[in-house]
Every structure is written in C-alpha cells, then in structure tokens.
Short mmCIF file of C-alpha atoms and ligand atoms in Angstrom, two decimals:
data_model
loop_
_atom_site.label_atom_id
_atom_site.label_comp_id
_atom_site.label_asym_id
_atom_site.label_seq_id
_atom_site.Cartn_x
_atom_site.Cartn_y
_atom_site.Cartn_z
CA UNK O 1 -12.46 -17.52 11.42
CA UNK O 2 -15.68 -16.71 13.39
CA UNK O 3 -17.90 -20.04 13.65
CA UNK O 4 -20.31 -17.67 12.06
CA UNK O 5 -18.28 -16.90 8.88
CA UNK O 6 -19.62 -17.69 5.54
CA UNK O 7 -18.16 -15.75 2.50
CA UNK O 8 -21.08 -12.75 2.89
CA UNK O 9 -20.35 -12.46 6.83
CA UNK O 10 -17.80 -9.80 5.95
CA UNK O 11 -21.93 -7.72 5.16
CA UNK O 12 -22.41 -7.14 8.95
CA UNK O 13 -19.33 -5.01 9.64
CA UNK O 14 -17.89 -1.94 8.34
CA UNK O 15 -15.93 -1.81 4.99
CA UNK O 16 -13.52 0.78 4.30
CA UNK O 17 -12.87 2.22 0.63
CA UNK O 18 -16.50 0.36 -0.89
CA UNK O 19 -17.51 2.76 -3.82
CA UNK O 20 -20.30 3.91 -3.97
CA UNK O 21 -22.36 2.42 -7.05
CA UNK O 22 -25.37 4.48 -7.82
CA UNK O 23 -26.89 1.91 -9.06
CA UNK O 24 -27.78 -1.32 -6.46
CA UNK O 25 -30.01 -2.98 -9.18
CA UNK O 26 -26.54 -2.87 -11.68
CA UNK O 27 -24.73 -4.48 -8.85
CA UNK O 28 -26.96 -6.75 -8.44
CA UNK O 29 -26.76 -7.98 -12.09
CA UNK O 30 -23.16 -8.48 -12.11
CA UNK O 31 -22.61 -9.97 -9.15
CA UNK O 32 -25.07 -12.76 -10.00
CA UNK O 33 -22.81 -12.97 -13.37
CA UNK O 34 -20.16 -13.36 -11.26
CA UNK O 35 -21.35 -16.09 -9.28
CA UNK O 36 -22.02 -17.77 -12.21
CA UNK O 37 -18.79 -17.69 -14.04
CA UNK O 38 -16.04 -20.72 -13.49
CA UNK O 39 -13.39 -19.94 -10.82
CA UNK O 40 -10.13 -18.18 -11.84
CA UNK O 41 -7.82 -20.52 -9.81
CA UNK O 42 -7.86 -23.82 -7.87
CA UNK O 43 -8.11 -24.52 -4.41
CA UNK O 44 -4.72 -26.92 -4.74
CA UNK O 45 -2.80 -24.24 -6.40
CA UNK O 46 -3.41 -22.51 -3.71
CA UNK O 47 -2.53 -25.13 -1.53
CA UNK O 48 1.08 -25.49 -3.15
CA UNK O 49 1.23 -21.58 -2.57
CA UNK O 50 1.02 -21.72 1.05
CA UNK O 51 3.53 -24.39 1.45
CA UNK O 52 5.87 -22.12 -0.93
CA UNK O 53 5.48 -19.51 1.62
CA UNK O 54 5.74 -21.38 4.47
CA UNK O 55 9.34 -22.07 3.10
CA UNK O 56 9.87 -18.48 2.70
CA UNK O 57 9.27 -17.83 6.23
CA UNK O 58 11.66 -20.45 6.77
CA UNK O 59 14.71 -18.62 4.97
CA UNK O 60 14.30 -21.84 2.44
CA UNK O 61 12.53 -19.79 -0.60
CA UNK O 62 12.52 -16.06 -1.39
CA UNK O 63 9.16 -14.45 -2.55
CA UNK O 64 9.39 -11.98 -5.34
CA UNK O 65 5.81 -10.44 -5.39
CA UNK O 66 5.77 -7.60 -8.22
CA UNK O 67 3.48 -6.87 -10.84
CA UNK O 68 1.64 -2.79 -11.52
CA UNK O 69 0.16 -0.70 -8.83
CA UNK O 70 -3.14 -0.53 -10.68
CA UNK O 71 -3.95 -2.96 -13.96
CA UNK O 72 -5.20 -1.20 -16.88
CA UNK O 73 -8.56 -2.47 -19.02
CA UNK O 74 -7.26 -2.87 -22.46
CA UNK O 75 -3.39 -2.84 -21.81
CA UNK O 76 -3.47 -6.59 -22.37
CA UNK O 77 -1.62 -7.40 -25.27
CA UNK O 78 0.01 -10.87 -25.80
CA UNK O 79 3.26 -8.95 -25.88
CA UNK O 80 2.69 -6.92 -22.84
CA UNK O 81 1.61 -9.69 -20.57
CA UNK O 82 4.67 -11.92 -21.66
CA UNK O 83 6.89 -8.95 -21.36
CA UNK O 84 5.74 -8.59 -17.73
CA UNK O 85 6.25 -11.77 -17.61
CA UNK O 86 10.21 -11.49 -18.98
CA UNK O 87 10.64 -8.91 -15.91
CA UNK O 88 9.58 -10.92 -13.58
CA UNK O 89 11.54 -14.15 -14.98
CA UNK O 90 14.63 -12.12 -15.05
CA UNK O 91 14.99 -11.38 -11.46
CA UNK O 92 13.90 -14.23 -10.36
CA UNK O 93 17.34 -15.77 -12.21
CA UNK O 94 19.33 -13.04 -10.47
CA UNK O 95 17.68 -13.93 -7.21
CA UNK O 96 18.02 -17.47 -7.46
CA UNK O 97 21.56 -17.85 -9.05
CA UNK O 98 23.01 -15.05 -6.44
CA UNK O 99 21.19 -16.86 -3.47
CA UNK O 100 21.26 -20.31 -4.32
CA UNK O 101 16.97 -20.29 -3.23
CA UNK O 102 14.33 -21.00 -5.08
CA UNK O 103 12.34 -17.64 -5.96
CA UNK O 104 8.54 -17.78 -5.60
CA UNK O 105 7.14 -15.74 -8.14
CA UNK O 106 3.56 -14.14 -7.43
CA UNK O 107 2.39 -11.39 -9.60
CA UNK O 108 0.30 -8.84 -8.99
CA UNK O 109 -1.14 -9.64 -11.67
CA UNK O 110 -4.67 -11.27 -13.19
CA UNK O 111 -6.86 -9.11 -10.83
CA UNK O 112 -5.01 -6.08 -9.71
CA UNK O 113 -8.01 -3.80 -10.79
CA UNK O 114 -9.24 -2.14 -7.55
CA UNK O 115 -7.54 0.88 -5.72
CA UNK O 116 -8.02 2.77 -1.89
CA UNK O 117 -7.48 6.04 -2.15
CA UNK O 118 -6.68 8.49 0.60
CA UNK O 119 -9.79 11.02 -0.49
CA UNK O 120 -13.34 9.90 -1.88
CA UNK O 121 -13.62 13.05 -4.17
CA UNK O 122 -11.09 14.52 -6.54
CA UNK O 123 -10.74 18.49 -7.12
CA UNK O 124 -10.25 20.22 -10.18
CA UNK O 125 -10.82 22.96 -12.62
CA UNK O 126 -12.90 23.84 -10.09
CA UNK O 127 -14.85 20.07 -10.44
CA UNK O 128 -15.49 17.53 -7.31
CA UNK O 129 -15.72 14.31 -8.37
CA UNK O 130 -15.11 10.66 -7.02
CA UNK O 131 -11.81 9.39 -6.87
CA UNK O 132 -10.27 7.04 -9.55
CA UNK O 133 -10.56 4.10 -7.50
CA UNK O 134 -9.40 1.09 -10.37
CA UNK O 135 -10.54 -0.12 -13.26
CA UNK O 136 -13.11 -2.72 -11.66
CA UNK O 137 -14.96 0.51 -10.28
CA UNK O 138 -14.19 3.44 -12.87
CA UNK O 139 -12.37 5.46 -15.45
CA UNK O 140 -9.15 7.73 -14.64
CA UNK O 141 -10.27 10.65 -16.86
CA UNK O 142 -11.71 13.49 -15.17
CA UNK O 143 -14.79 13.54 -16.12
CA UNK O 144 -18.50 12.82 -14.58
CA UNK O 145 -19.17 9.94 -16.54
CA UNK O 146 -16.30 8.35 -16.48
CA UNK O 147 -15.86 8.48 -12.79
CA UNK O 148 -19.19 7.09 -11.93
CA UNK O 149 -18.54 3.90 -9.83
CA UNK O 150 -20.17 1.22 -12.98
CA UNK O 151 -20.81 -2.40 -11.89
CA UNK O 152 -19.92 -3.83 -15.26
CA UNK O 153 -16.74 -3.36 -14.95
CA UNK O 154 -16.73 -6.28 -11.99
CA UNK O 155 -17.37 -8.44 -14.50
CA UNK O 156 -14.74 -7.25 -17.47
CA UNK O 157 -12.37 -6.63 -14.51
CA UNK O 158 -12.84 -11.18 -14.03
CA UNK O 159 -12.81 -11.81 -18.14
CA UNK O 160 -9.24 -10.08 -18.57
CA UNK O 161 -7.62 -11.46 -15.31
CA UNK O 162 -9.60 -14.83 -17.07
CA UNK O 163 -7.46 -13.74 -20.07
CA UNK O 164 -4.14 -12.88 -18.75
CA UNK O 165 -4.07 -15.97 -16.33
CA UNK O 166 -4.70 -18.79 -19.38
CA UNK O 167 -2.14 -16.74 -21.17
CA UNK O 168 0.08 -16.32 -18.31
CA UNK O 169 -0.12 -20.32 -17.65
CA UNK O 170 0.40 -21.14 -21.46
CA UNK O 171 3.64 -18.92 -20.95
CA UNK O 172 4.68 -21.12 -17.87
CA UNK O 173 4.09 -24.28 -18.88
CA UNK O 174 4.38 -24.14 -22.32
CA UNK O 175 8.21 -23.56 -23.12
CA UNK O 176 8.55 -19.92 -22.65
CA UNK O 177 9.52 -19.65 -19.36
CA UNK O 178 12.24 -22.95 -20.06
CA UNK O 179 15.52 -22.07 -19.04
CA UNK O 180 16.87 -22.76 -22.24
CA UNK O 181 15.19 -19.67 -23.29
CA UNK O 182 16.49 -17.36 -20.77
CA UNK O 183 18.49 -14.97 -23.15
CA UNK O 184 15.31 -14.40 -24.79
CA UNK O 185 13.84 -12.80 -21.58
CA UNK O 186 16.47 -10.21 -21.74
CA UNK O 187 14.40 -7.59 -24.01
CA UNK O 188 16.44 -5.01 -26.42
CA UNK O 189 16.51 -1.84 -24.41
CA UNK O 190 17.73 -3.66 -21.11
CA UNK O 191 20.38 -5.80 -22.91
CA UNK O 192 21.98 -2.55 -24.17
CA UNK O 193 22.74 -1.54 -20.20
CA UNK O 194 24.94 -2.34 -17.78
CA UNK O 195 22.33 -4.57 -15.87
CA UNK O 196 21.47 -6.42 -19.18
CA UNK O 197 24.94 -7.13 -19.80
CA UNK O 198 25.02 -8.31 -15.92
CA UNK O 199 22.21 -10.73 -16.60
CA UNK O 200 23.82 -11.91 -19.97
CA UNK O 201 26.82 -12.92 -18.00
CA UNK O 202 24.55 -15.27 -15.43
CA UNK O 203 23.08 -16.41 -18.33
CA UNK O 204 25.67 -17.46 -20.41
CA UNK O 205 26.75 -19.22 -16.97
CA UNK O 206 23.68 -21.30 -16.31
CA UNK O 207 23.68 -22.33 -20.02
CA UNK O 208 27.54 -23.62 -19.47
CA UNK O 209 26.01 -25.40 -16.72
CA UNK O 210 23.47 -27.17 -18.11
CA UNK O 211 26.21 -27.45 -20.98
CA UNK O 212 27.85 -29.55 -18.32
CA UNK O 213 25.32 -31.15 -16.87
CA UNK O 214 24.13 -32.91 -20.48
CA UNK O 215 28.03 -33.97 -20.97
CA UNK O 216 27.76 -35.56 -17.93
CA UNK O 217 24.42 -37.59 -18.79
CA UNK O 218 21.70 -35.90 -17.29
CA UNK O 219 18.85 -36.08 -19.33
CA UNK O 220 17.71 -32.06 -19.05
CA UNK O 221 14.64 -32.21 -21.33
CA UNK O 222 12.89 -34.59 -19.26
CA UNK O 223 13.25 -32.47 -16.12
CA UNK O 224 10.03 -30.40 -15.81
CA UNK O 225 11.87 -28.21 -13.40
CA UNK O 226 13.93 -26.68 -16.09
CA UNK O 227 11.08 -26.22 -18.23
CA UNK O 228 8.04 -25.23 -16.81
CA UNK O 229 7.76 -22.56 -13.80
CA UNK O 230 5.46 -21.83 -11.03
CA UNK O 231 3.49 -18.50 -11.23
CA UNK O 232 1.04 -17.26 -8.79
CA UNK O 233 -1.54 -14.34 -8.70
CA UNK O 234 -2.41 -12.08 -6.64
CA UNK O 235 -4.17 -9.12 -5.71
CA UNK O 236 -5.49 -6.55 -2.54
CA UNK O 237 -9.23 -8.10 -2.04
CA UNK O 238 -10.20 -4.72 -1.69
CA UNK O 239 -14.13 -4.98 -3.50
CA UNK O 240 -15.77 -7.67 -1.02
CA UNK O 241 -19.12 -7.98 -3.08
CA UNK O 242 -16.66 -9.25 -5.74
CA UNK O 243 -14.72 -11.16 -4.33
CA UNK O 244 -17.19 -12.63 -2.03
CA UNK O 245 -19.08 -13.65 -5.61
CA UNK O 246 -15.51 -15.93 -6.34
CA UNK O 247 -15.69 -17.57 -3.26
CA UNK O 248 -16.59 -20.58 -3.43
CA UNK O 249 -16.04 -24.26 -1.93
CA UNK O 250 -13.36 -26.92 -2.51
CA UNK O 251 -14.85 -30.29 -3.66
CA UNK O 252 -11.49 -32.05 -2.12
CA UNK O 253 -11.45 -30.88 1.52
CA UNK O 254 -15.16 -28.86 1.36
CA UNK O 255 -13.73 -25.51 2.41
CA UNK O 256 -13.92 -22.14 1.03
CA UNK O 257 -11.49 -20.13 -0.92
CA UNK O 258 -11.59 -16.86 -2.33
CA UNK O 259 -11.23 -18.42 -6.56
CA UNK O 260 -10.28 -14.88 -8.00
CA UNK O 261 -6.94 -15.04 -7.00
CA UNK O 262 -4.23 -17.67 -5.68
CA UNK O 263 -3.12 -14.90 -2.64
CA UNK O 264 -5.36 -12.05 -1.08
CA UNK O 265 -4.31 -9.34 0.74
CA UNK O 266 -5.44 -6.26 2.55
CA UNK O 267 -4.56 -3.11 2.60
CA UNK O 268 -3.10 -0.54 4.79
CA UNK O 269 -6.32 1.17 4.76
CA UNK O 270 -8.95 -1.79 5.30
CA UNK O 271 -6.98 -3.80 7.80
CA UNK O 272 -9.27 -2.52 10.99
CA UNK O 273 -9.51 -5.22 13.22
CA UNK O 274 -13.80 -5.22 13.37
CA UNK O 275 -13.85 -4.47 9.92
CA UNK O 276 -15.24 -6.20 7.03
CA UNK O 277 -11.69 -7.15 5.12
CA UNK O 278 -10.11 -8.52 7.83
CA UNK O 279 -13.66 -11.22 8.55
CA UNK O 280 -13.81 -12.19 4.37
CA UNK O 281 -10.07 -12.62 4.61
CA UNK O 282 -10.04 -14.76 8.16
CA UNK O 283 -12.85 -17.28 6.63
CA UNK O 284 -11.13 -18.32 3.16
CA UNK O 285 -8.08 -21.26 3.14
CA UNK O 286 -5.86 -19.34 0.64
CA UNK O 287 -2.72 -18.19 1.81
CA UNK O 288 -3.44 -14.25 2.97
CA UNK O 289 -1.59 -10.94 3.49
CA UNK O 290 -1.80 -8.37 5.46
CA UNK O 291 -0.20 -4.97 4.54
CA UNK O 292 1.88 -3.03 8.01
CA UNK O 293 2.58 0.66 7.82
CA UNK O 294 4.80 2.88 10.11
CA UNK O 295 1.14 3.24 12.71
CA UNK O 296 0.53 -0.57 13.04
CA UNK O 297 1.16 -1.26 16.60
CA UNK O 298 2.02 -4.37 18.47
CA UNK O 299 -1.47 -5.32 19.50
CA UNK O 300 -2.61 -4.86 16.31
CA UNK O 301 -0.02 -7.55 14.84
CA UNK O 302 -1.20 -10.10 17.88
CA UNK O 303 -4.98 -9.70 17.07
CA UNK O 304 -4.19 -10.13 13.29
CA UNK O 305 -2.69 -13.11 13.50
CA UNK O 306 -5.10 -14.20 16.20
CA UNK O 307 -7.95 -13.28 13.68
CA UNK O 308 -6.11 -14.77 10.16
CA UNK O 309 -3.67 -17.70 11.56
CA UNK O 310 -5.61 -19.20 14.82
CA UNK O 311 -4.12 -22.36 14.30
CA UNK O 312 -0.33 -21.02 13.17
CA UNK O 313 -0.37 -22.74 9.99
CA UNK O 314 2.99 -21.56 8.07
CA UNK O 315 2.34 -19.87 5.19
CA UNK O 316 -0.84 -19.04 5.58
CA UNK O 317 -0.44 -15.35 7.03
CA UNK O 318 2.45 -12.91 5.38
CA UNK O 319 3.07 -9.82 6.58
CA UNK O 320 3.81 -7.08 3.83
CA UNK O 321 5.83 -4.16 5.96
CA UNK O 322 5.62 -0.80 4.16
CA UNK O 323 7.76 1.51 6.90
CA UNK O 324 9.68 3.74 4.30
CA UNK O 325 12.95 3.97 4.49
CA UNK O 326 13.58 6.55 7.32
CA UNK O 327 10.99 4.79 9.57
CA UNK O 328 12.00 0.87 9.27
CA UNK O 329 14.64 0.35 11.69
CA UNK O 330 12.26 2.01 14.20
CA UNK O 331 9.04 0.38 13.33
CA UNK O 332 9.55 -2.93 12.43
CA UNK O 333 11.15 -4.56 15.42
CA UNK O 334 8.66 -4.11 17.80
CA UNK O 335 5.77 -5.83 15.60
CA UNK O 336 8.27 -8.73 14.75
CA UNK O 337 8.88 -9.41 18.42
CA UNK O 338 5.47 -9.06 19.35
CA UNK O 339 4.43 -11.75 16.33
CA UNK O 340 7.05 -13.75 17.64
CA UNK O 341 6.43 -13.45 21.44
CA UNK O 342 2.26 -14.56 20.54
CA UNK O 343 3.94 -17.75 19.21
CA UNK O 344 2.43 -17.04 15.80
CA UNK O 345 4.43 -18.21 12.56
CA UNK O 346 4.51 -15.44 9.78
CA UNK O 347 6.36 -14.78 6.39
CA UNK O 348 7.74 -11.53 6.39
CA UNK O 349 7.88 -9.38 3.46
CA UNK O 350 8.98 -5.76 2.52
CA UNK O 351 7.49 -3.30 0.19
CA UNK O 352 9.81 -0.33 -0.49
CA UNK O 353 7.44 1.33 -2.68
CA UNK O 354 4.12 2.44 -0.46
CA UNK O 355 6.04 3.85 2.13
CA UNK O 356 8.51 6.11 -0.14
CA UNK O 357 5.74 7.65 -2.20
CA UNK O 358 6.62 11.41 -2.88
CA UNK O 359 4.78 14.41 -4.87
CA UNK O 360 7.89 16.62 -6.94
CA UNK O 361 7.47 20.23 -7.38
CA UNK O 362 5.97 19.39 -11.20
CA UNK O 363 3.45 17.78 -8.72
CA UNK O 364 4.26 13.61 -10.18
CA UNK O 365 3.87 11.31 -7.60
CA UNK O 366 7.52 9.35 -7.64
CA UNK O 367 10.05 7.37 -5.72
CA UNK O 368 13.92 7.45 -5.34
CA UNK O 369 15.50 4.36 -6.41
CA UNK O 370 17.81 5.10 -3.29
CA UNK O 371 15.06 4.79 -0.71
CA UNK O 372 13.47 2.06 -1.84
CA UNK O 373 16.77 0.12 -1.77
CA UNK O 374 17.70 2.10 2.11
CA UNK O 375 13.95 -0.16 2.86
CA UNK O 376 15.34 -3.29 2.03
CA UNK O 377 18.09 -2.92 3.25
CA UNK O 378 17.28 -2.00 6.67
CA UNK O 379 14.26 -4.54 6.48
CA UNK O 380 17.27 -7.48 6.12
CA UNK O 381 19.22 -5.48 9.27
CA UNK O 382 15.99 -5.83 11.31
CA UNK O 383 15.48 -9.20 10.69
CA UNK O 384 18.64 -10.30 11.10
CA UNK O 385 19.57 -8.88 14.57
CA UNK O 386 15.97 -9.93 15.58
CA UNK O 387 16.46 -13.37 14.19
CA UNK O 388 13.81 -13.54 12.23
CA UNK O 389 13.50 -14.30 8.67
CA UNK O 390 13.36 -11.74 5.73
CA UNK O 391 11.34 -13.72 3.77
CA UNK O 392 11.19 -11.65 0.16
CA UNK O 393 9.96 -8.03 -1.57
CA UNK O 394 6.72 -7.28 -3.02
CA UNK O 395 7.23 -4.48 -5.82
CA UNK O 396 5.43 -2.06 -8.10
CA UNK O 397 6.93 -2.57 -11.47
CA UNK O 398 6.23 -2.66 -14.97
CA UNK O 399 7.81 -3.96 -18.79
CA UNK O 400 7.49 -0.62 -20.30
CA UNK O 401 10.80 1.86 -20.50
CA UNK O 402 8.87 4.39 -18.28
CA UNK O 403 10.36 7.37 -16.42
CA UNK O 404 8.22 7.44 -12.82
CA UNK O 405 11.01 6.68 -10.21
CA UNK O 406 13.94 8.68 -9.57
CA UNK O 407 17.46 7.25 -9.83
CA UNK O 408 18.81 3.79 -10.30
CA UNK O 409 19.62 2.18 -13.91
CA UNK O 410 23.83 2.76 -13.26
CA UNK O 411 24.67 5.84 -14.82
CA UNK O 412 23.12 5.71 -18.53
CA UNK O 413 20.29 7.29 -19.43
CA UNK O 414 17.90 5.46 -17.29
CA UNK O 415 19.30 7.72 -14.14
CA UNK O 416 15.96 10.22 -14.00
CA UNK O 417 16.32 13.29 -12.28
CA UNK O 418 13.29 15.48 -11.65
CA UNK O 419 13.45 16.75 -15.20
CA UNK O 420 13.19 13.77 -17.21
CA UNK O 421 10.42 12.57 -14.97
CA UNK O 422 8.02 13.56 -17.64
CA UNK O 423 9.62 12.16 -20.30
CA UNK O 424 7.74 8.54 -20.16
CA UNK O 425 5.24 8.78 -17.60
CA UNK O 426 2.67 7.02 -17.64
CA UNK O 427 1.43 5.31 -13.96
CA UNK O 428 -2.31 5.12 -13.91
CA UNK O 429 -1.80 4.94 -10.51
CA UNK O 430 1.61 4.88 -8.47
CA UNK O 431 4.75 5.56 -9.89
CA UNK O 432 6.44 1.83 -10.83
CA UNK O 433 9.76 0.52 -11.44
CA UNK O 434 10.73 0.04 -15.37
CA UNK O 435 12.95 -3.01 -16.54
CA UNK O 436 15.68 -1.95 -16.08
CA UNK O 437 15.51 -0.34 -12.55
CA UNK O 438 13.58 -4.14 -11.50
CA UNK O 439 16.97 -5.94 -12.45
CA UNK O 440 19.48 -3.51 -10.79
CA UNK O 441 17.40 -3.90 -7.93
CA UNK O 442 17.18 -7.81 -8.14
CA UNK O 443 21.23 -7.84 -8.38
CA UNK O 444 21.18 -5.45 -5.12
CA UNK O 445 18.91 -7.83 -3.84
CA UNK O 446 20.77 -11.01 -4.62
CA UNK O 447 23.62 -10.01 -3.12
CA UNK O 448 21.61 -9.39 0.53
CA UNK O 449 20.89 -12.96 0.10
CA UNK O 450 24.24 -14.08 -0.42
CA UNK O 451 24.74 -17.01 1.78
C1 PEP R 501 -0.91 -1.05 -2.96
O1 PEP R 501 -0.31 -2.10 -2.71
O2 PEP R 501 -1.06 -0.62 -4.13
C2 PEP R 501 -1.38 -0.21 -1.83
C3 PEP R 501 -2.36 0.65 -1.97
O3 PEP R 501 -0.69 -0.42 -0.71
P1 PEP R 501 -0.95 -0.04 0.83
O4 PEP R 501 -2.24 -0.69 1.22
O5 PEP R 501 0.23 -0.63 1.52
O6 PEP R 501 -0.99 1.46 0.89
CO1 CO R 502 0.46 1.12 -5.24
#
C-alpha cells in the first residue's frame, strides 16, 4: 500500500475497462446510495478467509473457487441459488473425501456482475454499439438502449448479491448444507449418470461413517462442523467507483476493507502495475487475487507481490494462473520461481477455463472438457517438480443442464460434440461447466490430490 492510499487513491491513475456512463450526475446518485447502504460482508470473515488460504498455500486446504462467468439480474430464484449451491457442495465432498483436506469453498458468487471485454464496441447488422460489459453496467441485448452503460444498476447489482448472500448464509448455517443431507445435494438429472452414481457411493460411505462414529458415542449433532459450512464470496473488483463506495473501515483493528465481497481479484486485463486496480486492491486487508495469463512475465509477478503482499502475509495474495493448456508447462515455472526467489509467500491457483476459450465454426464461444482437465493437470506437474504448492482451481460453472463446453460427462448424453452445442446454450457470457461436467471434474481432481 502507498502511504498515500485511501480507498479513492485508485482516482489518480489509469483504469482499464471503466464504462463509460453518459451520465456523471446518475453516477453520482448511486454511488452516494451506495455509500450509504450496510456492508455486504465483515471484516473478520474476511479475516478467517485469509488464514483459509494461507493453509492452501500450505498444501493443508484445497480452494475450490467456482461460481458463473457473468451473474444474471433476475436469475435469482431460491432454487437456483441453492442449486448452485448443491454444485458446489458436491465437489467439495469429492475433493475432500478423495484428498483427505479440507475444501475452501469461495463462490463467485454475490457480486459477480461486472465483465472486461476485449473490444469497447460491438458490430452488427451493420450496428456499433458498446460492449455487454455485466449486469452492474448494462443489458446483453443488442440494442441502443439497452447497452447504454446505466448507473442504477450499481445499486440493484449490491441488493441481489445483498439477497443471494443472506440466502446463501441461511443455506450454510441453517441445516442445508449438514452432512446428513448430502444425498439431497445430488439433484435428479446428475444422479441418473455415472458421476451421480460415483457421488452416491461416497455418500452412502460417509453416512456409514458417521453410522459408526454415533455407535461408538460421539455425539454428531452437537458438532457444528458436520452441520454448518463455510462459504465465501467473491468477485473481479473490476468497477472501482463501486467498489471504492463498499470500502469502508473495520471498527476492530481500524483498517479498510473492500465490504462488497469477502475476496477481490483482478483481472487479466486491469492488472497494469501503475494502474488503478492494482492501487484499490494494494490498500484494502481482504485477502486479494491476482489473475496470470500466458504474457505475465517474471518482473511483473515480483512487483505484484511487492505492490499487494509487502509484508508476505500468507494468504493474503493468490495467484489465479490462466496459461491454457498448451502453454502451462512453459509459462508457469518461471513466474513460480521468480515469486519464490523474491521470498514472497503466495497461494497458487489454476483456472482452466480463461485460457481454453474457443469460437466453433457455428461461431459459440466453448471449451473442451479435455483441455481444461490437460490445465490442471500440467498446473499439478509444474508445481510439483518446482516444489511448490498447487493450492486449488477456480472454475466457471453453473446448476443448470446446459450444453456450452465440449466433452466430459462419461459417455451418456452429456458428451457434446459441436452439434449439440446449441441444444442448451445459454452463457450470458463465457461458456460454463454444467453439473454434471463440475463433478467428473472434481473426481479427476480428487484423485490429483490423492495423498
Ligand atoms: C473472468 O474470470 O471471468 C475473466 C474475465 O478472467 P481473466 O481476467 O482471467 O480473463
Ligand atoms: Co469468464
């Protein structure tokens, strides 16, 4: 942190992907709602967060960081959220069962509502208009109106992550997510496959356990570990005015952090090293991440960590590596040897999603299954002849029974080819995961960390 930060020092330097809102008095309105409203997390949550990932950078924890590429206003059911939340739940019992670690579960989730995009303006039907850049800024449909950057939406963009979190915590701590009810996360049209009958079989195991446990004379309901479950937020802190209007101080230790979410991180696009991202980010105490494509270099790495983790705290810096799969043997040793060699202390994570992004002939943006698993696979070879820690995955997925990535699912129906990619798809943004692909890749997963 520079001794001049304060949460609106990120003003004085450049920031990447701002929209453009044609209207500063509209801005000016929300953001001064925003200010007002109560914080969407607390500053000890976010506290236990860091020491979760600290533990992950260890090798003692495993992060499982998934949730949709871009969160939709209105697709906030009850049913949807707690059918995220089943996903999520489900490999997290793979995970822990086939590793013997505990899983820490962030979602991106609760505030996932603002998008980069690789062009400003978006051609068609002979049309240029501004890119869909979330729903915190505008509309997908192409059309004028609907594109126009509106300032509102900051503040609808904070009531539904205000919604989903209270739900998302009532589903945590309130008996859903006990382990007693983990056939119940196993929804209909993933039991039915091969993976679902996998997951019934760990299932039925743990329950013999605890089975055995009780006979023995443990007292399971009074454990809150088997009952309740830890579930952080997160999203990319991509709209600084907003989340600069979240920011506020801690009335325990009287320092800031950024209240919209429990982890930030930055893009691959807003991570320059004088720009504004990187300053907002380096000045708040929540546990930050910074996103490394295949062009990060070495001295990048050393000035980020200089910049975010002066004082090598663990767990307060993660590094999210998104190489693709051809690329990651190459390009992630050198920046893992260079963090190392500065003396810095970083959690390392891998997304096999942003770096394995394709466009098919029909013109979909997908992903093969098969690449994003090459990723992950290669990202544990890396770390383990460098000696370093692969600390856990950070995914694009989603509940629904979509068709937007290629392959995976065993061979029922779920295997997409090309054809079938329109079938059920329905990304708003990048091409995610369904169910049942997100538990065949948390088995292929568990068994990486098999001790
Ligand atoms: C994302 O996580 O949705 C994203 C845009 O990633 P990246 O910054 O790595 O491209
Ligand atoms: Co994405």
């Amino acid at each position: 942190m520079t001794s001049t930060w304060t949460p609106a020092s990120w003003s004085d330097r450049p920031a990447a992907q701002q929209p453009e809102w044609p209207s500063a008095a509209e801005l000016s309105v929300a953001l001064e709602e925003l200010r007002k409203l109560p914080p969407l997390v607390f500053a000890g949550e976010a506290r236990r967060l860091t020491d979760s990932l600290a533990k992950a950078g260890r090798g003692e924890a495993f992060v499982l960081q998934a949730g949709e590429c871009a969160e939709a206003f209105g697709e906030f059911s009850a049913d949807d959220i707690r059918d995220k939340l089943k996903v999520i739940l489900q490999m997290a019992v793979v995970l822990t069962y086939g590793s013997g670690l505990p899983v820490v579960k962030i979602g991106r989730i609760a505030g996932q509502f603002a998008k980069p995009r690789s062009s400003p303006t978006e051609n068609a039907n002979g049309l240029s208009l501004p890119s869909f850049r979330g729903h915190a800024v505008n509309d997908a449909i192409f059309d004028e109106k609907a594109r126009r950057a509106d300032a509102r939406r900051l503040v609808r963009a904070y009531h539904q992550s205000a919604a989903t979190l209270n739900l998302l915590r009532a589903f945590t701590k309130g008996g859903f997510a006990d382990l007693r009810q983990i056939h119940a996360w196993n929804q209909e049209f993933v039991a039915n496959s091969s993976q679902g009958r996998r997951y019934e079989q760990i299932a039925s195991q743990i329950d013999r356990s605890m089975r055995f446990m009780a006979a023995c004379g443990v007292d399971l309901s009074r454990d809150p570990v088997l009952h309740e479950v830890d579930f952080y937020t997160s999203h990319e802190a991509l709209l600084l005015p907003f989340e600069e209007a979240l920011t506020r101080r801690d009335s325990l230790t009287g320092e800031w952090y950024g209240c919209s979410a429990h982890m930030l991180w930055v893009g691959e696009r807003t991570r320059q090293l004088n720009g504004a991202h990187l300053e907002f980010l380096s000045g708040v105490r929540n546990p930050v991440a910074c996103k490394l494509g295949p062009n990060a270099t070495a001295d990048e790495v050393v000035e980020i960590c200089e910049r975010l983790n002066p004082t090598h705290e663990p767990g307060r810096l993660t590094f999210i590596t998104r190489m693709g799969a051809a690329q990651v043997e190459a390009k992630l040793p050198p920046l893992i040897r260079a963090a190392g060699d500065s003396g810095s202390v970083v959690t390392w994570v891998c997304d096999p999603m942003h770096g394995n992004t394709l466009t098919t002939e029909s013109g979909l943006k997908t992903r093969r299954f098969g690449d994003i698993l090459t990723e992950i696979k290669g990202f544990f070879a890396v770390h383990n002849q460098e000696g370093s820690v692969p600390g856990g995955v950070h995914l694009e997925l989603t509940n629904e029974d979509v068709t937007e990535c290629l392959g995976g699912g065993g061979l029922e129906a779920a295997d997409l080819d090309d054809g079938q990619l329109g079938n059920r798809y329905r990304a708003l943004c990048d091409p995610r995961l369904n169910a049942q692909q997100s538990l065949e890749l948390a088995f292929e997963i568990s068994e990486m960390l098999q001790p």
